[in-house]
Amino acid sequence: MINVSLQDIQIKITTAAMAQILLILENDYTLQDEVFRLKIDGKGCTGFDYALGFSKQLDDDLILNLVENNQTIKILLDPFTAFYCKECQIDYTNDHEQGAEGFHFENYNQKNYHGKFFKDESKVPT
């Protein structure tokens, strides 16, 4: 079992990301009862891969309330993701000229998870 406290997690969200999440939730009826989720989606030599999207809440999820410009959204994190994503930022880009659109995630500690970091027991959950 991975033990993570919400007080240990510092996720920043940009105004653009907050606005896009609220817009999606307001206009997509298929997302009723779903919440924005941050998830570790795999691992390669340069560290973890991440997925951002919407899903239903699971029993062991941590729920983080992020506030930006007096608006609040919930972010779901499974315990594994919460353990490794304690300091990070969620952003959203909408640049049609450059062909860049979507959510972007930056884990400020990503450099600690390159290669076979898990061989160092201090970097893995107890």
PDB file of C-alpha atoms in Angstrom:
ATOM      1  CA  MET A   1       0.000   0.000   0.000  1.00  0.00           C
ATOM      2  CA  ILE A   2       1.315   3.427  -0.952  1.00  0.00           C
ATOM      3  CA  ASN A   3       0.768   6.075   1.698  1.00  0.00           C
ATOM      4  CA  VAL A   4       0.630   9.645   0.329  1.00  0.00           C
ATOM      5  CA  SER A   5      -0.800  12.720   1.992  1.00  0.00           C
ATOM      6  CA  LEU A   6      -2.554  15.472   0.031  1.00  0.00           C
ATOM      7  CA  GLN A   7      -0.370  17.959   1.924  1.00  0.00           C
ATOM      8  CA  ASP A   8       2.664  16.463   0.125  1.00  0.00           C
ATOM      9  CA  ILE A   9       1.253  17.247  -3.334  1.00  0.00           C
ATOM     10  CA  GLN A  10       1.793  20.617  -5.011  1.00  0.00           C
ATOM     11  CA  ILE A  11       0.169  20.620  -8.425  1.00  0.00           C
ATOM     12  CA  LYS A  12       0.006  23.968 -10.188  1.00  0.00           C
ATOM     13  CA  ILE A  13      -2.544  24.572 -12.907  1.00  0.00           C
ATOM     14  CA  THR A  14      -2.362  27.345 -15.470  1.00  0.00           C
ATOM     15  CA  THR A  15      -5.270  29.613 -16.245  1.00  0.00           C
ATOM     16  CA  ALA A  16      -5.485  28.082 -19.738  1.00  0.00           C
ATOM     17  CA  ALA A  17      -5.705  24.522 -18.373  1.00  0.00           C
ATOM     18  CA  MET A  18      -8.301  25.476 -15.776  1.00  0.00           C
ATOM     19  CA  ALA A  19     -10.437  27.236 -18.388  1.00  0.00           C
ATOM     20  CA  GLN A  20     -10.251  24.265 -20.781  1.00  0.00           C
ATOM     21  CA  ILE A  21     -11.191  21.720 -18.110  1.00  0.00           C
ATOM     22  CA  LEU A  22     -14.163  23.833 -17.019  1.00  0.00           C
ATOM     23  CA  LEU A  23     -15.230  24.343 -20.649  1.00  0.00           C
ATOM     24  CA  ILE A  24     -15.092  20.607 -21.353  1.00  0.00           C
ATOM     25  CA  LEU A  25     -17.004  19.701 -18.199  1.00  0.00           C
ATOM     26  CA  GLU A  26     -19.651  22.322 -18.934  1.00  0.00           C
ATOM     27  CA  ASN A  27     -20.233  21.279 -22.546  1.00  0.00           C
ATOM     28  CA  ASP A  28     -19.646  17.522 -22.769  1.00  0.00           C
ATOM     29  CA  TYR A  29     -22.653  15.655 -21.403  1.00  0.00           C
ATOM     30  CA  THR A  30     -20.814  12.318 -21.728  1.00  0.00           C
ATOM     31  CA  LEU A  31     -18.551  13.347 -18.846  1.00  0.00           C
ATOM     32  CA  GLN A  32     -21.315  13.520 -16.254  1.00  0.00           C
ATOM     33  CA  ASP A  33     -19.980  12.161 -12.936  1.00  0.00           C
ATOM     34  CA  GLU A  34     -16.417  12.128 -14.288  1.00  0.00           C
ATOM     35  CA  VAL A  35     -13.467  14.068 -12.931  1.00  0.00           C
ATOM     36  CA  PHE A  36     -10.171  15.210 -14.461  1.00  0.00           C
ATOM     37  CA  ARG A  37      -7.454  12.609 -13.825  1.00  0.00           C
ATOM     38  CA  LEU A  38      -3.669  12.711 -13.817  1.00  0.00           C
ATOM     39  CA  LYS A  39      -2.125   9.284 -14.267  1.00  0.00           C
ATOM     40  CA  ILE A  40       1.264   7.717 -14.803  1.00  0.00           C
ATOM     41  CA  ASP A  41       0.790   5.818 -18.046  1.00  0.00           C
ATOM     42  CA  GLY A  42       4.113   4.034 -18.443  1.00  0.00           C
ATOM     43  CA  LYS A  43       7.850   4.420 -18.049  1.00  0.00           C
ATOM     44  CA  GLY A  44      10.759   4.746 -20.416  1.00  0.00           C
ATOM     45  CA  CYS A  45      14.448   5.585 -20.146  1.00  0.00           C
ATOM     46  CA  THR A  46      13.711   9.297 -19.720  1.00  0.00           C
ATOM     47  CA  GLY A  47      11.192   8.753 -16.930  1.00  0.00           C
ATOM     48  CA  PHE A  48       7.465   8.354 -16.665  1.00  0.00           C
ATOM     49  CA  ASP A  49       4.838   8.919 -19.355  1.00  0.00           C
ATOM     50  CA  TYR A  50       1.647  10.654 -18.244  1.00  0.00           C
ATOM     51  CA  ALA A  51      -2.005  10.661 -19.243  1.00  0.00           C
ATOM     52  CA  LEU A  52      -4.475  13.462 -18.611  1.00  0.00           C
ATOM     53  CA  GLY A  53      -8.186  13.021 -19.117  1.00  0.00           C
ATOM     54  CA  PHE A  54     -11.509  12.340 -17.475  1.00  0.00           C
ATOM     55  CA  SER A  55     -12.679   9.278 -15.574  1.00  0.00           C
ATOM     56  CA  LYS A  56     -14.878   8.139 -12.743  1.00  0.00           C
ATOM     57  CA  GLN A  57     -13.510   8.254  -9.233  1.00  0.00           C
ATOM     58  CA  LEU A  58     -12.104   5.006  -7.830  1.00  0.00           C
ATOM     59  CA  ASP A  59     -12.160   3.972  -4.170  1.00  0.00           C
ATOM     60  CA  ASP A  60      -8.440   4.552  -3.522  1.00  0.00           C
ATOM     61  CA  ASP A  61      -8.149   7.840  -5.461  1.00  0.00           C
ATOM     62  CA  LEU A  62      -6.835  10.950  -3.831  1.00  0.00           C
ATOM     63  CA  ILE A  63      -8.890  14.020  -4.686  1.00  0.00           C
ATOM     64  CA  LEU A  64      -7.020  17.283  -5.013  1.00  0.00           C
ATOM     65  CA  ASN A  65      -8.994  20.508  -5.276  1.00  0.00           C
ATOM     66  CA  LEU A  66      -7.187  23.098  -7.392  1.00  0.00           C
ATOM     67  CA  VAL A  67      -8.256  26.735  -7.249  1.00  0.00           C
ATOM     68  CA  GLU A  68      -7.515  29.307  -9.937  1.00  0.00           C
ATOM     69  CA  ASN A  69      -9.293  32.672 -10.302  1.00  0.00           C
ATOM     70  CA  ASN A  70     -11.912  31.725  -7.675  1.00  0.00           C
ATOM     71  CA  GLN A  71     -12.855  28.557  -9.570  1.00  0.00           C
ATOM     72  CA  THR A  72     -12.231  25.047  -8.286  1.00  0.00           C
ATOM     73  CA  ILE A  73     -11.730  21.783 -10.099  1.00  0.00           C
ATOM     74  CA  LYS A  74     -11.059  18.320  -8.751  1.00  0.00           C
ATOM     75  CA  ILE A  75      -8.050  16.308  -9.876  1.00  0.00           C
ATOM     76  CA  LEU A  76      -7.983  12.552  -9.299  1.00  0.00           C
ATOM     77  CA  LEU A  77      -4.714  10.741  -8.610  1.00  0.00           C
ATOM     78  CA  ASP A  78      -4.229   7.076  -7.860  1.00  0.00           C
ATOM     79  CA  PRO A  79      -1.758   6.482  -4.983  1.00  0.00           C
ATOM     80  CA  PHE A  80       1.093   5.453  -7.328  1.00  0.00           C
ATOM     81  CA  THR A  81       0.757   8.632  -9.399  1.00  0.00           C
ATOM     82  CA  ALA A  82       0.428  10.776  -6.275  1.00  0.00           C
ATOM     83  CA  PHE A  83       3.663   9.312  -4.881  1.00  0.00           C
ATOM     84  CA  TYR A  84       5.691  10.300  -7.950  1.00  0.00           C
ATOM     85  CA  CYS A  85       3.901  13.519  -8.962  1.00  0.00           C
ATOM     86  CA  LYS A  86       4.261  15.672  -5.874  1.00  0.00           C
ATOM     87  CA  GLU A  87       5.557  18.794  -7.611  1.00  0.00           C
ATOM     88  CA  CYS A  88       4.188  19.453 -11.068  1.00  0.00           C
ATOM     89  CA  GLN A  89       2.178  21.649 -13.408  1.00  0.00           C
ATOM     90  CA  ILE A  90      -0.761  21.100 -15.755  1.00  0.00           C
ATOM     91  CA  ASP A  91      -1.004  23.422 -18.760  1.00  0.00           C
ATOM     92  CA  TYR A  92      -3.084  23.643 -21.921  1.00  0.00           C
ATOM     93  CA  THR A  93      -1.912  24.831 -25.344  1.00  0.00           C
ATOM     94  CA  ASN A  94      -4.169  25.885 -28.194  1.00  0.00           C
ATOM     95  CA  ASP A  95      -1.935  26.984 -31.074  1.00  0.00           C
ATOM     96  CA  HIS A  96      -3.569  25.942 -34.344  1.00  0.00           C
ATOM     97  CA  GLU A  97      -0.860  27.588 -36.476  1.00  0.00           C
ATOM     98  CA  GLN A  98       1.807  25.354 -34.927  1.00  0.00           C
ATOM     99  CA  GLY A  99      -0.495  22.336 -34.763  1.00  0.00           C
ATOM    100  CA  ALA A 100      -0.129  22.201 -30.987  1.00  0.00           C
ATOM    101  CA  GLU A 101      -3.268  21.649 -28.978  1.00  0.00           C
ATOM    102  CA  GLY A 102      -3.881  19.765 -25.776  1.00  0.00           C
ATOM    103  CA  PHE A 103      -2.998  19.354 -22.143  1.00  0.00           C
ATOM    104  CA  HIS A 104       0.640  19.260 -21.105  1.00  0.00           C
ATOM    105  CA  PHE A 105       2.040  17.921 -17.879  1.00  0.00           C
ATOM    106  CA  GLU A 106       5.408  18.692 -16.334  1.00  0.00           C
ATOM    107  CA  ASN A 107       6.704  16.740 -13.355  1.00  0.00           C
ATOM    108  CA  TYR A 108       9.377  18.936 -11.778  1.00  0.00           C
ATOM    109  CA  ASN A 109      11.065  15.802 -10.390  1.00  0.00           C
ATOM    110  CA  GLN A 110      11.099  13.858 -13.677  1.00  0.00           C
ATOM    111  CA  LYS A 111      14.916  13.827 -13.746  1.00  0.00           C
ATOM    112  CA  ASN A 112      14.854  11.642 -10.610  1.00  0.00           C
ATOM    113  CA  TYR A 113      12.993   8.899 -12.473  1.00  0.00           C
ATOM    114  CA  HIS A 114      15.300   8.323 -15.461  1.00  0.00           C
ATOM    115  CA  GLY A 115      16.649   4.872 -16.138  1.00  0.00           C
ATOM    116  CA  LYS A 116      16.458   2.247 -13.419  1.00  0.00           C
ATOM    117  CA  PHE A 117      15.825   4.681 -10.583  1.00  0.00           C
ATOM    118  CA  PHE A 118      13.761   2.023  -8.763  1.00  0.00           C
ATOM    119  CA  LYS A 119      16.973   0.242  -7.781  1.00  0.00           C
ATOM    120  CA  ASP A 120      17.430   3.053  -5.240  1.00  0.00           C
ATOM    121  CA  GLU A 121      15.012   2.050  -2.478  1.00  0.00           C
ATOM    122  CA  SER A 122      14.696   5.662  -1.261  1.00  0.00           C
ATOM    123  CA  LYS A 123      12.871   6.508  -4.534  1.00  0.00           C
ATOM    124  CA  VAL A 124      10.169   3.835  -4.323  1.00  0.00           C
ATOM    125  CA  PRO A 125       7.102   3.513  -2.102  1.00  0.00           C
ATOM    126  CA  THR A 126       7.494   1.520   1.090  1.00  0.00           C
TER     127      THR A 126
END
